mmCIF file of C-alpha atoms in Angstrom:
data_model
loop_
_atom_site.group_PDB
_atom_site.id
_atom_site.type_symbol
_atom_site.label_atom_id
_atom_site.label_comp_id
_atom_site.label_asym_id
_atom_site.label_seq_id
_atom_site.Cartn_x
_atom_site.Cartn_y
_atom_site.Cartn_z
ATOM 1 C CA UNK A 166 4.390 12.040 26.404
ATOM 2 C CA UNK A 167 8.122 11.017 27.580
ATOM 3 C CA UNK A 168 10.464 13.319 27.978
ATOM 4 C CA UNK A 169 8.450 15.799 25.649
ATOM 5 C CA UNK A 170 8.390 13.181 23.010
ATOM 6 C CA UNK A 171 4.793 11.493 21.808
ATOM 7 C CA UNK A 172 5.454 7.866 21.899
ATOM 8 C CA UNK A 173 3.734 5.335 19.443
ATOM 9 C CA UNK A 174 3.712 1.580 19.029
ATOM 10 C CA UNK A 175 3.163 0.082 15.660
ATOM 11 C CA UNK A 176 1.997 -2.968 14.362
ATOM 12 C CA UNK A 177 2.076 -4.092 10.709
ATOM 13 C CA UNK A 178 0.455 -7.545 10.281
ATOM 14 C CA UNK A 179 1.465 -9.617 7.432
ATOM 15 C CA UNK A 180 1.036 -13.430 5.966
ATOM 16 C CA UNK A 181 3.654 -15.098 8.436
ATOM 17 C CA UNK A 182 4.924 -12.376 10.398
ATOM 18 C CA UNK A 183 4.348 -8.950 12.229
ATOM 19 C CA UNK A 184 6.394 -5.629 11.992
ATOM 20 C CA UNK A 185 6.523 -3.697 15.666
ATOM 21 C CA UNK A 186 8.373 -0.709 15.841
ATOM 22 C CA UNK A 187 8.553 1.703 18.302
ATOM 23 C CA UNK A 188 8.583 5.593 17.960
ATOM 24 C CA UNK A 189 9.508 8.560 19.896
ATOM 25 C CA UNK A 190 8.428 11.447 17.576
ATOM 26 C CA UNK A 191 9.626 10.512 14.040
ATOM 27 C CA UNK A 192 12.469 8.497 15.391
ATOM 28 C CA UNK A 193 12.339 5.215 15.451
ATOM 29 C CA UNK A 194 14.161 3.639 18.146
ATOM 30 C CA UNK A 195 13.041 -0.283 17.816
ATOM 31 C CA UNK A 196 11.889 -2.475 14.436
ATOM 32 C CA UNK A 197 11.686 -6.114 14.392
ATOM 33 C CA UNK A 198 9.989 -8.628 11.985
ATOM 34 C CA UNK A 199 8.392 -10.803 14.245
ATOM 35 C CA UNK A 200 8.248 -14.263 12.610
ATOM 36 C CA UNK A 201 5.115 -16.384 13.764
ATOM 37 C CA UNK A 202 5.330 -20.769 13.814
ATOM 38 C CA UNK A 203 3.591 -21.180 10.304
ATOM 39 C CA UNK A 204 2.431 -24.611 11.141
ATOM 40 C CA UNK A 205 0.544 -22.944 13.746
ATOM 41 C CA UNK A 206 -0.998 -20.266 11.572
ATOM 42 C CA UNK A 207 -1.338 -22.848 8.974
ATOM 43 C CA UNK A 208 -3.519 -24.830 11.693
ATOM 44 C CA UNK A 209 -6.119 -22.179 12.132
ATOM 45 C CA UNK A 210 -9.679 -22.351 10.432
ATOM 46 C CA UNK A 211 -9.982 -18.579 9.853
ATOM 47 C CA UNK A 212 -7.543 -15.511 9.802
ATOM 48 C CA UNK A 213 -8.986 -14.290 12.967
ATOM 49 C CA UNK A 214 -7.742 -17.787 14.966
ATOM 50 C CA UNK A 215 -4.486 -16.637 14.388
ATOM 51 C CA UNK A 216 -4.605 -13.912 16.946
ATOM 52 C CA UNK A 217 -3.928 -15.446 20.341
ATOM 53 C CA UNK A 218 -1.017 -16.567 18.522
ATOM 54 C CA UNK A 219 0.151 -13.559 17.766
ATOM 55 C CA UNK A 220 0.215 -12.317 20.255
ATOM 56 C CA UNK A 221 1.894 -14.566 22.442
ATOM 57 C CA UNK A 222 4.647 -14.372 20.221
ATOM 58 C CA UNK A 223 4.097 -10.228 20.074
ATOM 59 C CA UNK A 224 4.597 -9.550 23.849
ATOM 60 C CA UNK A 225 7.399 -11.824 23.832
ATOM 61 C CA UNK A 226 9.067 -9.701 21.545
ATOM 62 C CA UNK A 227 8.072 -6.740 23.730
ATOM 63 C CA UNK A 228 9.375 -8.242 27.203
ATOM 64 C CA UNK A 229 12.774 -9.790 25.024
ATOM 65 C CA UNK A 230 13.863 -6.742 24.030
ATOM 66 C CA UNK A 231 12.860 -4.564 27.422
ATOM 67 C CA UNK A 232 10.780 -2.091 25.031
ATOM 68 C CA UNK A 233 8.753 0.024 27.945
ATOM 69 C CA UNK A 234 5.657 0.578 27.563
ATOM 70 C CA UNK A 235 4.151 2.351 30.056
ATOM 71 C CA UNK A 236 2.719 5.694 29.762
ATOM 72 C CA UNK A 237 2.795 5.071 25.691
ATOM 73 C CA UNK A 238 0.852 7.832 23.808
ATOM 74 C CA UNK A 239 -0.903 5.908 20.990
ATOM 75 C CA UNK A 240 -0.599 2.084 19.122
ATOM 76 C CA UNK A 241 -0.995 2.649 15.396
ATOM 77 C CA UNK A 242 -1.993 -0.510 13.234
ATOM 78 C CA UNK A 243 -2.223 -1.613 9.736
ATOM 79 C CA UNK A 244 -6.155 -1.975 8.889
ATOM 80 C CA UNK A 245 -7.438 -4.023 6.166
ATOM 81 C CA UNK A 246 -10.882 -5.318 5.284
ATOM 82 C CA UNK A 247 -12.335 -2.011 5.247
ATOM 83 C CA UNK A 248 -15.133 -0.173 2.413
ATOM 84 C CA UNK A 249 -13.492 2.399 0.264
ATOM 85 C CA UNK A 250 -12.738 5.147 2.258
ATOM 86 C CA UNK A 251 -11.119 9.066 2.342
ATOM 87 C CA UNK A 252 -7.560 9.421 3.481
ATOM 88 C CA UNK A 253 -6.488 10.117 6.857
ATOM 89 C CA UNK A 254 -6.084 8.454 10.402
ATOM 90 C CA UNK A 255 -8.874 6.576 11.825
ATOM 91 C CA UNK A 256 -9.392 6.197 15.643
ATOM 92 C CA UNK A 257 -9.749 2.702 16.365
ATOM 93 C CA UNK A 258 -11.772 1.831 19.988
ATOM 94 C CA UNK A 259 -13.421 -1.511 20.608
ATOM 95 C CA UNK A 260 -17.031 -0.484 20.199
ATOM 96 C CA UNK A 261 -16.803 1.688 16.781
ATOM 97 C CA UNK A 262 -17.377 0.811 13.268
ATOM 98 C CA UNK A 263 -14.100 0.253 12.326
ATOM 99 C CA UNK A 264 -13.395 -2.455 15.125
ATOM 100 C CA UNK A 265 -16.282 -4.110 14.067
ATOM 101 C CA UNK A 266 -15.728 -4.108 10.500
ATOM 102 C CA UNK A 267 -12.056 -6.041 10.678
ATOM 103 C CA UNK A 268 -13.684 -8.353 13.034
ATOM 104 C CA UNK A 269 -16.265 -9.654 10.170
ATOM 105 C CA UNK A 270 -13.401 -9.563 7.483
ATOM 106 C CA UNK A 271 -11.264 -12.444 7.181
ATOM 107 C CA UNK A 272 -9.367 -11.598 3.302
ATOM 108 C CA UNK A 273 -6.051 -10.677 4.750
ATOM 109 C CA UNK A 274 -4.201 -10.880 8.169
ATOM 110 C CA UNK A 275 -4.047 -7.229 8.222
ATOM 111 C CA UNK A 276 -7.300 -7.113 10.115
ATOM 112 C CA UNK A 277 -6.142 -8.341 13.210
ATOM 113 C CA UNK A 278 -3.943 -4.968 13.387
ATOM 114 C CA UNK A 279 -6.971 -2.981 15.184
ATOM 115 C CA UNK A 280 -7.412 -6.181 17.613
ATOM 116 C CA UNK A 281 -3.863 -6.743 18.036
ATOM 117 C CA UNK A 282 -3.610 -2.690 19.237
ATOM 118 C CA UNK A 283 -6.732 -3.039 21.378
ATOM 119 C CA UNK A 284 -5.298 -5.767 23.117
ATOM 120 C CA UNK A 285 -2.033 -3.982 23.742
ATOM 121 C CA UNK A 286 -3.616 -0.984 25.046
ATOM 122 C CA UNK A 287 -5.899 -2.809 27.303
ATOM 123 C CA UNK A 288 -2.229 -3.539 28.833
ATOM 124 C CA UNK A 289 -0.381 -0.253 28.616
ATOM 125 C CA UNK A 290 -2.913 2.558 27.940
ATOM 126 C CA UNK A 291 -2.750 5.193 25.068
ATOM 127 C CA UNK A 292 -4.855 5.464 22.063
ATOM 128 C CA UNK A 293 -5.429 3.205 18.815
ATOM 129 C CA UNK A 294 -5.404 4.612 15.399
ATOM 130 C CA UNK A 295 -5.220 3.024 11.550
ATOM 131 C CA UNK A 296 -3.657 5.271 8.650
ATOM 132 C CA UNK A 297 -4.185 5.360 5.137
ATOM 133 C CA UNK A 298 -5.496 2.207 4.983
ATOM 134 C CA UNK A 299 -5.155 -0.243 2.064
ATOM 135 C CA UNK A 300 -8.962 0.937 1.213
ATOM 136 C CA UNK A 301 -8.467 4.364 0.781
ATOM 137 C CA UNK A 302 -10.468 5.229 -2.660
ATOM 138 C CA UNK A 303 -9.963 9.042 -3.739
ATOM 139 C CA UNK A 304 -10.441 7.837 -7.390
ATOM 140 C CA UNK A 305 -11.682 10.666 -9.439
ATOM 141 C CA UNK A 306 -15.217 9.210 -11.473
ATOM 142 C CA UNK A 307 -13.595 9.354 -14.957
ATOM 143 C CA UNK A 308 -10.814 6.766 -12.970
ATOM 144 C CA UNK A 309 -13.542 4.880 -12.321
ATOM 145 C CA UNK A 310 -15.296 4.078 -15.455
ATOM 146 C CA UNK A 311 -14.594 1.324 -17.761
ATOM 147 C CA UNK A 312 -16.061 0.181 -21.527
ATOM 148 C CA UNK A 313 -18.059 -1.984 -19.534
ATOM 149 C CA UNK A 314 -20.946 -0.845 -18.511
ATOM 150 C CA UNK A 315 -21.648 -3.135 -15.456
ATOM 151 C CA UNK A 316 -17.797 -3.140 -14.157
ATOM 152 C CA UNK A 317 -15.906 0.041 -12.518
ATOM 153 C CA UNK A 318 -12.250 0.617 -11.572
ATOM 154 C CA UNK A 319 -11.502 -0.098 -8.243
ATOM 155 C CA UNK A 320 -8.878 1.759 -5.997
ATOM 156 C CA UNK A 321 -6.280 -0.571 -4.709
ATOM 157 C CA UNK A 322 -2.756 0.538 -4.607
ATOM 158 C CA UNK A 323 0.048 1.543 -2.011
ATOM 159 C CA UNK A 324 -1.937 5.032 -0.337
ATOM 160 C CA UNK A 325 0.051 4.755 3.248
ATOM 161 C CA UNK A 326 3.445 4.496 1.536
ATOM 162 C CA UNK A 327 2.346 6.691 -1.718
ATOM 163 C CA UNK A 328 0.923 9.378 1.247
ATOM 164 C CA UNK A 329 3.897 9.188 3.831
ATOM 165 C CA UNK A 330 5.979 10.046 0.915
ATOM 166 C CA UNK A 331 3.799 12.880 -0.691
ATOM 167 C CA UNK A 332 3.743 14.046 3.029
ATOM 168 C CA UNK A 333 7.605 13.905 3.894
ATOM 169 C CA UNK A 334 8.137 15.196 0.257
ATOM 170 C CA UNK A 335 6.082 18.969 1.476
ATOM 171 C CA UNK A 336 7.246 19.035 4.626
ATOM 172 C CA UNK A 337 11.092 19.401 3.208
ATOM 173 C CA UNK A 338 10.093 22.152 0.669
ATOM 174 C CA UNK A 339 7.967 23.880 4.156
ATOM 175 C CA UNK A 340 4.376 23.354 2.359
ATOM 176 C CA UNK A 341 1.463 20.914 2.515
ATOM 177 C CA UNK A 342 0.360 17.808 1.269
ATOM 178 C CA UNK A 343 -2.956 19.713 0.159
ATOM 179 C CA UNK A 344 -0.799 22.375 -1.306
ATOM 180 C CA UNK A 345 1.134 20.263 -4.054
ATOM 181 C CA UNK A 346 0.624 18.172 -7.611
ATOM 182 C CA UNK A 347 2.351 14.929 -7.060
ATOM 183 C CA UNK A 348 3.461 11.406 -8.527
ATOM 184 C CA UNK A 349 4.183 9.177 -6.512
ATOM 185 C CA UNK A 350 5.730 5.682 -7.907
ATOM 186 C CA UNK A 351 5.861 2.392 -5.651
ATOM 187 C CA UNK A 352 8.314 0.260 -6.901
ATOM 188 C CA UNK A 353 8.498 -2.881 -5.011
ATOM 189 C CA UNK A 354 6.799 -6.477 -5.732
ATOM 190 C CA UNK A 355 3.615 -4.357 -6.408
ATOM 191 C CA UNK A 356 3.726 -1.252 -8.493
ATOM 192 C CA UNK A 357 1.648 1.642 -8.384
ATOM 193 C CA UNK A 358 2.000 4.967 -10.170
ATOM 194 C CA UNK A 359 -0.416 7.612 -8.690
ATOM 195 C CA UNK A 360 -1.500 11.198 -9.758
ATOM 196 C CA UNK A 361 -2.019 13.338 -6.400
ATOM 197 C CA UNK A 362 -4.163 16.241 -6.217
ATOM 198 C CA UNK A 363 -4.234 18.621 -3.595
ATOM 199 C CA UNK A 364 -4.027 15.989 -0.748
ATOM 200 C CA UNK A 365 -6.081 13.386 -3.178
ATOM 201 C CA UNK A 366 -4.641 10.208 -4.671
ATOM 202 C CA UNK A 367 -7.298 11.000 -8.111
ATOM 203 C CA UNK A 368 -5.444 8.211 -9.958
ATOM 204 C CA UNK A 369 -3.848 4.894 -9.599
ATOM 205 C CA UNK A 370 -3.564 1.650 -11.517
ATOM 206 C CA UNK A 371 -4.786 -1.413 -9.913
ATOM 207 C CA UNK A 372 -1.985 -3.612 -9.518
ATOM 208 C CA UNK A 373 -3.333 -6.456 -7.857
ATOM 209 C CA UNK A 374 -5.740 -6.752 -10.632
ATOM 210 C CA UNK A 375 -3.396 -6.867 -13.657
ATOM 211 C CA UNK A 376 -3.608 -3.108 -14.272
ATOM 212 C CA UNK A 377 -0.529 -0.700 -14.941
ATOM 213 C CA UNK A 378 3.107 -1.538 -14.927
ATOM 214 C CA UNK A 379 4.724 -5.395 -14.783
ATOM 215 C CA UNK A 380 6.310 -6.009 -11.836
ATOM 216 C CA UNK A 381 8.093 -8.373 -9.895
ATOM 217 C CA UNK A 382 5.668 -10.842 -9.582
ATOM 218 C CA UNK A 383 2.535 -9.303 -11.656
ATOM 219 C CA UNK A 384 1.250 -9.307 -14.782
ATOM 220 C CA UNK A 385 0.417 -5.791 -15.385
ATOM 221 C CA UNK A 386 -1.907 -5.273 -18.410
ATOM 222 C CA UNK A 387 -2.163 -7.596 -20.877
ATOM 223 C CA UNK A 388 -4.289 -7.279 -23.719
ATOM 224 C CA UNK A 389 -7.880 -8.492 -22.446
ATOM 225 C CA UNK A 390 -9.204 -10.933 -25.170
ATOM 226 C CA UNK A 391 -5.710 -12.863 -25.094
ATOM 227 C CA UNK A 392 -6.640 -13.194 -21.331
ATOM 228 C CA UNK A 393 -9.764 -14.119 -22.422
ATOM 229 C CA UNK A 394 -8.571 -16.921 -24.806
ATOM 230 C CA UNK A 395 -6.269 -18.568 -22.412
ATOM 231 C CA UNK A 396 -9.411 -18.725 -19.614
ATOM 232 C CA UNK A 397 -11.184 -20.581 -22.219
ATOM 233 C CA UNK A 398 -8.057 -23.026 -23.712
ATOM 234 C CA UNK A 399 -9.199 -25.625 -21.021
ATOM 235 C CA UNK A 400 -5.188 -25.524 -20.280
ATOM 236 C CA UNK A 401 -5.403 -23.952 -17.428
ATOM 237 C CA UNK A 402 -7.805 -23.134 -14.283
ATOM 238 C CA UNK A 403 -8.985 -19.961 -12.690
ATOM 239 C CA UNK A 404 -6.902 -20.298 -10.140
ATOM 240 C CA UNK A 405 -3.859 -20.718 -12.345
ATOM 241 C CA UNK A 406 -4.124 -17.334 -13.987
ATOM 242 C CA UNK A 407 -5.104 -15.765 -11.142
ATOM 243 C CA UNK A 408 -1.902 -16.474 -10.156
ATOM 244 C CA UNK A 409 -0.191 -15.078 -13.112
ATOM 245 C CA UNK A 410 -1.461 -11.509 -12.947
ATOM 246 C CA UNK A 411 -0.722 -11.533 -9.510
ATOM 247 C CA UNK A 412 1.326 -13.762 -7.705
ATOM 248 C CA UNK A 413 4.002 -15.240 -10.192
ATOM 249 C CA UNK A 414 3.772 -12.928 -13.608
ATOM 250 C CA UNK A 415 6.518 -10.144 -14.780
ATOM 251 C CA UNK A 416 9.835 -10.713 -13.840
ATOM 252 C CA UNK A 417 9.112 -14.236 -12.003
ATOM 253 C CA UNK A 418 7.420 -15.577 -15.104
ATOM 254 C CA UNK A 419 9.664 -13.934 -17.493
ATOM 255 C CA UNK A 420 13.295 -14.779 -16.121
ATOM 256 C CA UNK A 421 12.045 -16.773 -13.258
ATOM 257 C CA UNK A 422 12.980 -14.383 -10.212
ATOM 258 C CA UNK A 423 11.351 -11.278 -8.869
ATOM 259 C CA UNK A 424 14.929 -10.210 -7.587
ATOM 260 C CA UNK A 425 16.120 -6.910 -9.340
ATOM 261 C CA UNK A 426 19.609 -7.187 -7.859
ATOM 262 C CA UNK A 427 20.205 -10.812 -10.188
ATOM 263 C CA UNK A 428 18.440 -9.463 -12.867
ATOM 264 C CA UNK A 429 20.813 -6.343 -13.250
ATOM 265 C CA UNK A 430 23.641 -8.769 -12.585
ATOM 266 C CA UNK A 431 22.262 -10.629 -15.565
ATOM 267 C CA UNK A 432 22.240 -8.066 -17.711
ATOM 268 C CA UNK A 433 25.520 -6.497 -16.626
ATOM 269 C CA UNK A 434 27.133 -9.972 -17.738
ATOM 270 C CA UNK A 435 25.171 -9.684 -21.315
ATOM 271 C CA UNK A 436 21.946 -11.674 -20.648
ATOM 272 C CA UNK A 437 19.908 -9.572 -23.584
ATOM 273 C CA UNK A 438 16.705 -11.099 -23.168
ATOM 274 C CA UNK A 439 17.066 -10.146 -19.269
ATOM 275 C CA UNK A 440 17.752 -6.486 -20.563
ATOM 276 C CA UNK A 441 14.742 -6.721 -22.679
ATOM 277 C CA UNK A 442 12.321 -7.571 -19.745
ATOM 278 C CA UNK A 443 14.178 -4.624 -17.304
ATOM 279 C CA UNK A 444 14.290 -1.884 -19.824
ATOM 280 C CA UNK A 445 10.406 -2.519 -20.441
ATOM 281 C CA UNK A 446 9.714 -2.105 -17.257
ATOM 282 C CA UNK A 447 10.924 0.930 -17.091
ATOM 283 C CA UNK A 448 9.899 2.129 -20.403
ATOM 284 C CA UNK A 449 5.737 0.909 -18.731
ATOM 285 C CA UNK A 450 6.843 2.109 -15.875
ATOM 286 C CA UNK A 451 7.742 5.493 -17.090
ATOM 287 C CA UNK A 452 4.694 5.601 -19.819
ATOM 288 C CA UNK A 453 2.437 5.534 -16.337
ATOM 289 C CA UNK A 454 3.793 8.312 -14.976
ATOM 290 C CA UNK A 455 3.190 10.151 -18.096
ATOM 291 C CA UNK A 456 -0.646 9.203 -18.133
ATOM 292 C CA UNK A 457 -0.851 10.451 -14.689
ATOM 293 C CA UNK A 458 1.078 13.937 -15.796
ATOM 294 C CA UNK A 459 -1.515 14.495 -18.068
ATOM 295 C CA UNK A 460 -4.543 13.935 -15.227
ATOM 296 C CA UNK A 461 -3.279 16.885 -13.595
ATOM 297 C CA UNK A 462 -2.822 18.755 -16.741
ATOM 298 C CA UNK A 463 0.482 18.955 -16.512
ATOM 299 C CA UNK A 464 1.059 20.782 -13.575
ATOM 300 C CA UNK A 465 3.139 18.425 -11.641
ATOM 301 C CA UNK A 466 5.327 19.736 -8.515
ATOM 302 C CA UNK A 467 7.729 16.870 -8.497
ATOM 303 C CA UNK A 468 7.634 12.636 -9.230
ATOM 304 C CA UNK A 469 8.446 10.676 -6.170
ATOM 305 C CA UNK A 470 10.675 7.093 -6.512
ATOM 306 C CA UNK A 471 9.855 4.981 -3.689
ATOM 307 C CA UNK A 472 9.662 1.460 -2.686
ATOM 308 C CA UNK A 473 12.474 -1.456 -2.809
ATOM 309 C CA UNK A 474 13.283 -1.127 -6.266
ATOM 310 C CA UNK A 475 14.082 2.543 -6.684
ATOM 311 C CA UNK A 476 17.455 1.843 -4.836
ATOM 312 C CA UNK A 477 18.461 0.365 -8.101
ATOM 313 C CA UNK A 478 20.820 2.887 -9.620
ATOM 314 C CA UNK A 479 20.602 1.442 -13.003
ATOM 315 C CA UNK A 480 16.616 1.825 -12.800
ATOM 316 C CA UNK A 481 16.862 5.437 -11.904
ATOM 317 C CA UNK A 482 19.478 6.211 -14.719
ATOM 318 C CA UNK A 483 17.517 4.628 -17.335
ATOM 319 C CA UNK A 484 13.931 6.284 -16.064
ATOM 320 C CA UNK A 485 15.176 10.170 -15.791
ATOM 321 C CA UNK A 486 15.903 9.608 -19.980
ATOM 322 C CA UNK A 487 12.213 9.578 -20.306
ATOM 323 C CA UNK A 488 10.377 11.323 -17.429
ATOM 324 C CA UNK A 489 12.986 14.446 -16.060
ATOM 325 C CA UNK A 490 11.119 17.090 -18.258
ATOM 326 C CA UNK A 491 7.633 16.738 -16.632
ATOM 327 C CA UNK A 492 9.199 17.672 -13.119
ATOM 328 C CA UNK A 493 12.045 17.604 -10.613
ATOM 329 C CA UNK A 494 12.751 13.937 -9.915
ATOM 330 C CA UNK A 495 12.950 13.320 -5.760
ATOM 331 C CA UNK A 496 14.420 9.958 -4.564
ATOM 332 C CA UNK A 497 13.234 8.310 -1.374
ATOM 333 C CA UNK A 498 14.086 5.179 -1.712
ATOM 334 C CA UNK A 499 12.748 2.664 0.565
ATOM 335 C CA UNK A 500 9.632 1.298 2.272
ATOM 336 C CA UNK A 501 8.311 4.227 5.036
ATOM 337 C CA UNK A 502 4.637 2.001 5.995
ATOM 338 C CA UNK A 503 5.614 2.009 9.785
ATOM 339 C CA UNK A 504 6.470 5.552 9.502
ATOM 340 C CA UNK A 505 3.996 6.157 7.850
ATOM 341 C CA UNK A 506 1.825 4.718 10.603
ATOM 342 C CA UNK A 507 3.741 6.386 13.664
ATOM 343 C CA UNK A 508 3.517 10.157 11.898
ATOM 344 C CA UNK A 509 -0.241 9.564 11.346
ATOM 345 C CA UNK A 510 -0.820 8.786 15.457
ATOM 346 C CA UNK A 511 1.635 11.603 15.744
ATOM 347 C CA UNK A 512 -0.303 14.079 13.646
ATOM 348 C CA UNK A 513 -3.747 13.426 15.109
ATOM 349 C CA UNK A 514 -1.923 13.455 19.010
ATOM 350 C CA UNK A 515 -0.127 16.838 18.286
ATOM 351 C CA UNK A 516 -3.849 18.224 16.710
ATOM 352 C CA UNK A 517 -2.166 18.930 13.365
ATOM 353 C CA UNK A 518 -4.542 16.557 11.843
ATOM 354 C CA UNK A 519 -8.243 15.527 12.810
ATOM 355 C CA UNK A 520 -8.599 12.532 13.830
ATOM 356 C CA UNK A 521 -11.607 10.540 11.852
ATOM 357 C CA UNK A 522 -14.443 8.023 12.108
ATOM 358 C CA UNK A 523 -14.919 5.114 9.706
ATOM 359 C CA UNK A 524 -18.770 5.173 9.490
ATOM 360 C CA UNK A 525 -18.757 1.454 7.458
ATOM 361 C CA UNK A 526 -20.331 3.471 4.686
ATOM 362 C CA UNK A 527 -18.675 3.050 1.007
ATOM 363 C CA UNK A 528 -17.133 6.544 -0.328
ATOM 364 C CA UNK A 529 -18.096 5.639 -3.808
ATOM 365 C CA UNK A 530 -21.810 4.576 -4.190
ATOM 366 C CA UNK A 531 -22.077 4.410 -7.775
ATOM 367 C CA UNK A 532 -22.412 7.804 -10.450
ATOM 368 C CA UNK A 533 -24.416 9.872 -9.323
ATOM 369 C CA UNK A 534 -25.293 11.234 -12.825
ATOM 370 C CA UNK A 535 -28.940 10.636 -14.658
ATOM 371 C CA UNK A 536 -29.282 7.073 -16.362
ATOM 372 C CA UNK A 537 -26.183 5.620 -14.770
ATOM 373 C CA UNK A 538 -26.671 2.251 -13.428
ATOM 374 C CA UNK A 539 -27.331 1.674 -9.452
ATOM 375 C CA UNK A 540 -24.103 0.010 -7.402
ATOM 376 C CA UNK A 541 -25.993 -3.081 -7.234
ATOM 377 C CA UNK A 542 -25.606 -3.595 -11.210
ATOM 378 C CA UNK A 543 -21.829 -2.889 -10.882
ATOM 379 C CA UNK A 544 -19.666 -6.000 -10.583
ATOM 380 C CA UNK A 545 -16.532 -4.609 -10.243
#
């Protein structure tokens, strides 16, 4: 500790750059987006090249800016790569499962956070944790199932910004996450609408997979067998719709931005067809959070706006019409991931939280009732 404060470095991989950020308590006293030389990234064979790299550019940053170091509590990175798992914070050490499962993944640059914070505190000492992590799967079974036999729902969503929030949210009102019914919406380029339970995120739409919501650059649902027809149209190739459910659909494909700000400009100056698009995202948007009102049976504490796009005033005005009798309406506005990350560290350091231990062992290992089929017959 300095000066009676717990201090935490975080790291928060992404495709060309890094967020670091540095914490004393929950204040955060240093953020920068380091950028990385994309030629150089680009000139890697695997994810995992990248990482010298890195951090080269990473402890420049560090000795640029003077940030000390030394005597630093914990380093808290983003984690990806992982099997479902339970929420929490993981403890991240170069010999444990966890370690050794980022080192064989290679889907997203997020799993050079855990080596990135082992190589830091092999300089400066203090502890290395993960939170939340992008595989946390707290799906409830019925989530799970689909009308096809041999595929299951997936959890894939927002759960360290969706869980910050819930967490920030109970801690202003003096109770616990455990304590409380919750949605939680992520607006930003992804969105995700979940139904917490007592400290469990039950229910969540898939966003990456075309499930839920539009949204800046997704599809959302679509009705399957039209999806099906254009697959087999010989007009376009896997990759190519891919693409469209989740890289360049709703808004992009639509008006041909994902930026809310010149959309709301466009419809302020009359563009109807841009106030079509907007006002049905809301409207799915909104008929989400209604599905997930009715998974907890009603009994909903409050609805939580978070994420880029729930600065927009106009969003907020036009969403309250349709959700503000299922529960009180809180606004946090904004993206909290490296706080998210920092309060975790923080949590397990101060012993108000137990620290965990990713055992590499799926939390979901297919139904467990009589007749249903065994994992290795799912596809999903």
């Amino acid at each position: 500790m300095r000066n009676n404060k717990y201090v935490v470095f975080v790291v928060n991989p992404g495709s060309t750059s890094t967020k670091i950020a540095l914490f004393e308590n929950d204040q955060k006293i240093f953020q920068e987006n380091v950028n990385h030389d994309i030629k150089e990234l680009q000139a890697c064979r695997t994810i995992h090249d990248q990482l010298p790299k890195r951090m080269a550019t990473i402890l420049n940053a560090i000795s640029d800016h003077h940030l000390d170091l030394s005597g630093i509590d914990a380093f808290a990175a983003r984690a990806g790569g992982l099997v479902g798992l339970s929420g929490g914070v993981y403890r991240i050490t170069e010999n444990n499962t966890l370690y050794e499962t980022t080192l064989n993944s290679n889907r997203h640059p997020n799993v050079l956070g855990p080596q990135i914070v082992i190589e830091l505190a092999k300089i400066y000492g203090g502890e290395c944790f993960t939170v939340n992590p992008p595989d946390v799967d707290e799906l409830c079974d019925y989530e799970r199932v689909t009308g096809f036999k041999e595929l299951f729902r997936e959890s894939r969503g927002h759960p360290l910004n969706h869980k910050e929030n819930c967490i920030r949210y109970a801690q202003s009102i003096n109770k616990h996450y455990e304590d409380l019914n919750l949605i939680c919406v992520h607006l930003g380029g992804g969105v995700t609408v979940g139904a917490h339970c007592k400290g469990k995120l039950i229910c969540c739409n898939d966003c990456l997979s075309g499930d839920g919501p539009m949204a800046p650059t997704r599809s959302g649902w679509v009705p399957p067998s039209e999806i099906v027809k254009m697959c087999f149209s010989n007009t376009y190739t896997q990759e190519e719709i891919l693409n469209r459910i989740s890289k360049c659909g709703g808004f992009t494909d639509h008006l041909g931005t994902a930026d809310v700000q010149e959309i709301v400009k466009r419809i302020e100056a009359g563009d109807e067809y841009a106030a079509l698009i907007y006002n049905a995202f809301i409207y799915q948007v909104a008929k989400q959070i209604g599905a997930c009102s009715v998974v907890l049976e009603g009994h909903v504490d409050a609805i939580i706006l978070t994420g880029g796009i729930a600065k927009d005033d106009y969003l907020k005005k036009q969403i309250r019409k349709y959700i503000e009798w299922i529960a009180p309406i809180i606004d946090q506005a904004g993206e909290y991931e490296m706080e998210g990350l920092a309060s975790g560290a923080i949590r397990v350091l101060s012993k108000a939280e137990p620290v965990k231990e990713y055992t590499g062992i799926p939390i979901f290992n297919g139904f467990k009732c009589k007749g249903a089929p065994i994992l290795k017959d799912y596809k999903g």
